[in-house]
PDB file of C-alpha atoms in Angstrom:
ATOM      1  CA  MET A   1       5.569  11.059 -18.299  1.00  0.00           C
ATOM      2  CA  THR A   2       2.995  12.605 -20.581  1.00  0.00           C
ATOM      3  CA  SER A   3       0.202  10.102 -19.896  1.00  0.00           C
ATOM      4  CA  THR A   4      -2.881  11.197 -18.035  1.00  0.00           C
ATOM      5  CA  LEU A   5      -3.003   9.327 -14.738  1.00  0.00           C
ATOM      6  CA  SER A   6      -5.856   8.809 -12.331  1.00  0.00           C
ATOM      7  CA  ILE A   7      -6.533   6.987  -9.077  1.00  0.00           C
ATOM      8  CA  SER A   8      -9.548   4.734  -9.328  1.00  0.00           C
ATOM      9  CA  PRO A   9     -11.132   1.819  -7.484  1.00  0.00           C
ATOM     10  CA  LEU A  10      -9.395  -1.397  -8.443  1.00  0.00           C
ATOM     11  CA  ASP A  11     -11.054  -4.734  -9.147  1.00  0.00           C
ATOM     12  CA  TRP A  12      -9.074  -7.929  -9.575  1.00  0.00           C
ATOM     13  CA  THR A  13      -7.035  -8.055 -12.777  1.00  0.00           C
ATOM     14  CA  PRO A  14      -3.945 -10.097 -13.692  1.00  0.00           C
ATOM     15  CA  ALA A  15      -2.170  -6.734 -13.961  1.00  0.00           C
ATOM     16  CA  VAL A  16      -2.057  -6.677 -10.137  1.00  0.00           C
ATOM     17  CA  SER A  17       0.071  -9.841 -10.114  1.00  0.00           C
ATOM     18  CA  LYS A  18       2.247  -8.425 -12.877  1.00  0.00           C
ATOM     19  CA  VAL A  19       2.992  -5.225 -10.944  1.00  0.00           C
ATOM     20  CA  GLU A  20       3.583  -7.147  -7.702  1.00  0.00           C
ATOM     21  CA  ALA A  21       5.966  -9.605  -9.389  1.00  0.00           C
ATOM     22  CA  SER A  22       7.956  -6.806 -10.997  1.00  0.00           C
ATOM     23  CA  ALA A  23       8.129  -4.638  -7.861  1.00  0.00           C
ATOM     24  CA  ALA A  24       8.839  -7.082  -5.022  1.00  0.00           C
ATOM     25  CA  ALA A  25      11.829  -9.325  -4.357  1.00  0.00           C
ATOM     26  CA  LEU A  26       9.460 -11.753  -2.609  1.00  0.00           C
ATOM     27  CA  PRO A  27       6.104 -11.069  -4.292  1.00  0.00           C
ATOM     28  CA  TRP A  28       2.770 -12.157  -2.918  1.00  0.00           C
ATOM     29  CA  SER A  29       1.199 -15.142  -4.651  1.00  0.00           C
ATOM     30  CA  GLU A  30      -1.737 -14.606  -6.974  1.00  0.00           C
ATOM     31  CA  MET A  31      -3.913 -16.422  -4.421  1.00  0.00           C
ATOM     32  CA  ASN A  32      -2.881 -13.994  -1.653  1.00  0.00           C
ATOM     33  CA  LEU A  33      -3.445 -11.011  -3.915  1.00  0.00           C
ATOM     34  CA  ARG A  34      -6.867 -12.282  -5.019  1.00  0.00           C
ATOM     35  CA  SER A  35      -7.902 -12.714  -1.376  1.00  0.00           C
ATOM     36  CA  CYS A  36      -7.586  -8.931  -1.019  1.00  0.00           C
ATOM     37  CA  PHE A  37     -10.401  -8.423  -3.512  1.00  0.00           C
ATOM     38  CA  GLU A  38     -13.070  -9.939  -1.275  1.00  0.00           C
ATOM     39  CA  ALA A  39     -15.400  -8.247   1.197  1.00  0.00           C
ATOM     40  CA  ASP A  40     -13.945  -5.709   3.625  1.00  0.00           C
ATOM     41  CA  TYR A  41     -11.368  -4.368   1.149  1.00  0.00           C
ATOM     42  CA  GLN A  42     -11.055  -1.095  -0.710  1.00  0.00           C
ATOM     43  CA  ASN A  43      -8.364  -1.183  -3.375  1.00  0.00           C
ATOM     44  CA  PHE A  44      -7.127   1.527  -5.686  1.00  0.00           C
ATOM     45  CA  GLY A  45      -4.872   1.708  -8.675  1.00  0.00           C
ATOM     46  CA  ILE A  46      -3.106   4.269 -10.800  1.00  0.00           C
ATOM     47  CA  TRP A  47      -3.583   3.551 -14.457  1.00  0.00           C
ATOM     48  CA  SER A  48      -2.218   5.235 -17.540  1.00  0.00           C
ATOM     49  CA  GLN A  49      -5.466   6.031 -19.317  1.00  0.00           C
ATOM     50  CA  ASP A  50      -3.935   6.111 -22.777  1.00  0.00           C
ATOM     51  CA  ALA A  51      -1.769   2.989 -22.408  1.00  0.00           C
ATOM     52  CA  ARG A  52      -4.229   1.042 -20.228  1.00  0.00           C
ATOM     53  CA  GLU A  53      -1.333  -0.022 -18.035  1.00  0.00           C
ATOM     54  CA  LEU A  54      -1.498  -0.439 -14.261  1.00  0.00           C
ATOM     55  CA  TYR A  55       1.403   1.463 -12.721  1.00  0.00           C
ATOM     56  CA  ALA A  56       0.657   1.119  -9.014  1.00  0.00           C
ATOM     57  CA  PHE A  57      -1.859  -0.236  -6.541  1.00  0.00           C
ATOM     58  CA  ILE A  58      -2.771  -0.140  -2.861  1.00  0.00           C
ATOM     59  CA  LEU A  59      -4.759  -2.850  -1.050  1.00  0.00           C
ATOM     60  CA  VAL A  60      -6.647  -1.765   2.077  1.00  0.00           C
ATOM     61  CA  HIS A  61      -8.410  -4.107   4.505  1.00  0.00           C
ATOM     62  CA  GLN A  62     -11.330  -2.551   6.387  1.00  0.00           C
ATOM     63  CA  PRO A  63     -12.581  -5.088   8.931  1.00  0.00           C
ATOM     64  CA  LEU A  64     -14.131  -2.255  10.962  1.00  0.00           C
ATOM     65  CA  ALA A  65     -15.417   1.143   9.891  1.00  0.00           C
ATOM     66  CA  ASP A  66     -12.895   2.891  12.120  1.00  0.00           C
ATOM     67  CA  GLU A  67      -9.877   0.602  11.667  1.00  0.00           C
ATOM     68  CA  TRP A  68      -8.136   0.015   8.351  1.00  0.00           C
ATOM     69  CA  THR A  69      -4.901  -1.733   7.407  1.00  0.00           C
ATOM     70  CA  ILE A  70      -2.822  -1.023   4.326  1.00  0.00           C
ATOM     71  CA  MET A  71      -1.923  -4.553   3.290  1.00  0.00           C
ATOM     72  CA  ASN A  72       0.217  -3.910   0.226  1.00  0.00           C
ATOM     73  CA  ILE A  73       1.460  -1.132  -2.013  1.00  0.00           C
ATOM     74  CA  ALA A  74       3.346  -1.837  -5.212  1.00  0.00           C
ATOM     75  CA  VAL A  75       4.655   0.389  -7.987  1.00  0.00           C
ATOM     76  CA  ALA A  76       5.903  -1.020 -11.281  1.00  0.00           C
ATOM     77  CA  PRO A  77       9.639  -0.383 -11.788  1.00  0.00           C
ATOM     78  CA  GLN A  78       9.102   1.959 -14.751  1.00  0.00           C
ATOM     79  CA  ALA A  79       6.761   4.088 -12.613  1.00  0.00           C
ATOM     80  CA  GLN A  80       8.817   4.282  -9.422  1.00  0.00           C
ATOM     81  CA  ARG A  81      10.059   7.568  -7.953  1.00  0.00           C
ATOM     82  CA  GLN A  82       7.218   9.530  -9.535  1.00  0.00           C
ATOM     83  CA  GLY A  83       5.078   9.995  -6.426  1.00  0.00           C
ATOM     84  CA  TYR A  84       2.542   7.246  -7.173  1.00  0.00           C
ATOM     85  CA  ALA A  85       2.910   5.465  -3.822  1.00  0.00           C
ATOM     86  CA  GLU A  86       2.503   8.740  -1.955  1.00  0.00           C
ATOM     87  CA  ALA A  87      -0.537   9.663  -4.063  1.00  0.00           C
ATOM     88  CA  LEU A  88      -2.178   6.312  -3.289  1.00  0.00           C
ATOM     89  CA  VAL A  89      -1.460   6.570   0.442  1.00  0.00           C
ATOM     90  CA  ARG A  90      -2.779  10.147   0.586  1.00  0.00           C
ATOM     91  CA  HIS A  91      -5.908   9.030  -1.300  1.00  0.00           C
ATOM     92  CA  VAL A  92      -6.582   6.334   1.312  1.00  0.00           C
ATOM     93  CA  LEU A  93      -5.845   8.687   4.214  1.00  0.00           C
ATOM     94  CA  ALA A  94      -8.288  11.264   2.838  1.00  0.00           C
ATOM     95  CA  LYS A  95     -10.984   8.587   2.796  1.00  0.00           C
ATOM     96  CA  ALA A  96     -10.025   7.408   6.290  1.00  0.00           C
ATOM     97  CA  ALA A  97     -10.194  10.957   7.646  1.00  0.00           C
ATOM     98  CA  ARG A  98     -13.833  11.223   6.570  1.00  0.00           C
ATOM     99  CA  GLN A  99     -14.840   8.124   8.637  1.00  0.00           C
ATOM    100  CA  PRO A 100     -12.753   8.869  10.820  1.00  0.00           C
ATOM    101  CA  ALA A 101     -10.636   5.731  10.865  1.00  0.00           C
ATOM    102  CA  LYS A 102      -7.233   4.745  12.185  1.00  0.00           C
ATOM    103  CA  VAL A 103      -4.937   3.280   9.542  1.00  0.00           C
ATOM    104  CA  PHE A 104      -2.296   0.675  10.346  1.00  0.00           C
ATOM    105  CA  LEU A 105       0.471  -0.813   8.250  1.00  0.00           C
ATOM    106  CA  GLU A 106       3.590  -2.912   8.597  1.00  0.00           C
ATOM    107  CA  VAL A 107       6.808  -2.182   6.747  1.00  0.00           C
ATOM    108  CA  ARG A 108      10.133  -3.979   6.551  1.00  0.00           C
ATOM    109  CA  SER A 109      12.603  -2.456   8.993  1.00  0.00           C
ATOM    110  CA  SER A 110      15.122  -2.166   6.123  1.00  0.00           C
ATOM    111  CA  ASN A 111      12.720  -0.250   3.854  1.00  0.00           C
ATOM    112  CA  ASN A 112      13.903   3.221   4.806  1.00  0.00           C
ATOM    113  CA  ALA A 113      12.364   4.920   1.764  1.00  0.00           C
ATOM    114  CA  ALA A 114       8.895   3.603   2.622  1.00  0.00           C
ATOM    115  CA  ARG A 115       9.284   4.423   6.314  1.00  0.00           C
ATOM    116  CA  LYS A 116      10.272   7.981   5.395  1.00  0.00           C
ATOM    117  CA  LEU A 117       7.255   8.300   3.091  1.00  0.00           C
ATOM    118  CA  TYR A 118       4.868   7.008   5.754  1.00  0.00           C
ATOM    119  CA  GLN A 119       6.282   9.404   8.347  1.00  0.00           C
ATOM    120  CA  LYS A 120       5.977  12.252   5.830  1.00  0.00           C
ATOM    121  CA  VAL A 121       2.222  11.648   5.494  1.00  0.00           C
ATOM    122  CA  GLY A 122       1.684  11.366   9.250  1.00  0.00           C
ATOM    123  CA  PHE A 123       2.238   7.739  10.269  1.00  0.00           C
ATOM    124  CA  GLN A 124       3.984   7.057  13.569  1.00  0.00           C
ATOM    125  CA  GLU A 125       5.998   3.977  14.444  1.00  0.00           C
ATOM    126  CA  ILE A 126       4.157   2.230  17.286  1.00  0.00           C
ATOM    127  CA  GLY A 127       5.598  -1.253  17.476  1.00  0.00           C
ATOM    128  CA  LEU A 128       7.859  -3.986  16.192  1.00  0.00           C
ATOM    129  CA  ARG A 129       7.098  -7.503  14.971  1.00  0.00           C
ATOM    130  CA  LYS A 130      10.307  -9.493  15.376  1.00  0.00           C
ATOM    131  CA  ASN A 131      11.249 -11.868  12.556  1.00  0.00           C
ATOM    132  CA  TYR A 132       8.032 -11.113  10.653  1.00  0.00           C
ATOM    133  CA  TYR A 133       9.045 -11.013   6.983  1.00  0.00           C
ATOM    134  CA  PRO A 134      10.834 -13.751   5.032  1.00  0.00           C
ATOM    135  CA  THR A 135      13.988 -12.786   3.154  1.00  0.00           C
ATOM    136  CA  LEU A 136      15.866 -14.167   0.168  1.00  0.00           C
ATOM    137  CA  SER A 137      18.527 -15.558   2.516  1.00  0.00           C
ATOM    138  CA  ASP A 138      16.137 -17.769   4.528  1.00  0.00           C
ATOM    139  CA  THR A 139      16.341 -15.462   7.535  1.00  0.00           C
ATOM    140  CA  LYS A 140      13.582 -13.233   8.850  1.00  0.00           C
ATOM    141  CA  GLU A 141      13.304  -9.457   8.961  1.00  0.00           C
ATOM    142  CA  ASP A 142      11.515  -7.333  11.540  1.00  0.00           C
ATOM    143  CA  ALA A 143       8.384  -5.387  10.664  1.00  0.00           C
ATOM    144  CA  ILE A 144       7.777  -1.881  11.938  1.00  0.00           C
ATOM    145  CA  VAL A 145       4.114  -1.351  12.865  1.00  0.00           C
ATOM    146  CA  MET A 146       2.875   2.131  12.017  1.00  0.00           C
ATOM    147  CA  LEU A 147      -0.338   4.024  12.781  1.00  0.00           C
ATOM    148  CA  TRP A 148      -2.038   7.051  11.255  1.00  0.00           C
ATOM    149  CA  HIS A 149      -5.088   8.763  12.667  1.00  0.00           C
ATOM    150  CA  LYS A 150      -6.845  11.958  11.759  1.00  0.00           C
ATOM    151  CA  PRO A 151      -5.170  14.889  13.479  1.00  0.00           C
ATOM    152  CA  THR A 152      -7.261  16.343  16.285  1.00  0.00           C
ATOM    153  CA  GLU A 153      -8.746  19.683  15.376  1.00  0.00           C
ATOM    154  CA  ILE A 154      -8.426  22.440  17.960  1.00  0.00           C
TER     155      ILE A 154
END
């Protein structure tokens, strides 16, 4: 891709719903997405500056200065497998490290690619939420709870 890309703070835009709908089998509703643009959130997006197209976003809830939760990450299909999700996660972790803050997330137990990415950037699996996520087949899928915290300096 020859476009210049940048990570920037993200305010609500219908493009968020568009990316979510194109990236997720069971996308969040616009109402749920909009709720992540209220107080206690820091959200970031990767935009193509020349095309003005949102390629990816990350929504981060910060109820406490030292405890954050990655609520959602989505990458548009045409932008997948280009490192955008990893770039967004690393961006958030760099900010968290300066606080310092612990960062939590939940991921579908079947989402091996995401779990591998999160482990690559330093998350550890710390728990399981049984039957947490809905599925297309009216069953439920477990969520893996993961935690990242700034490595201790020696």
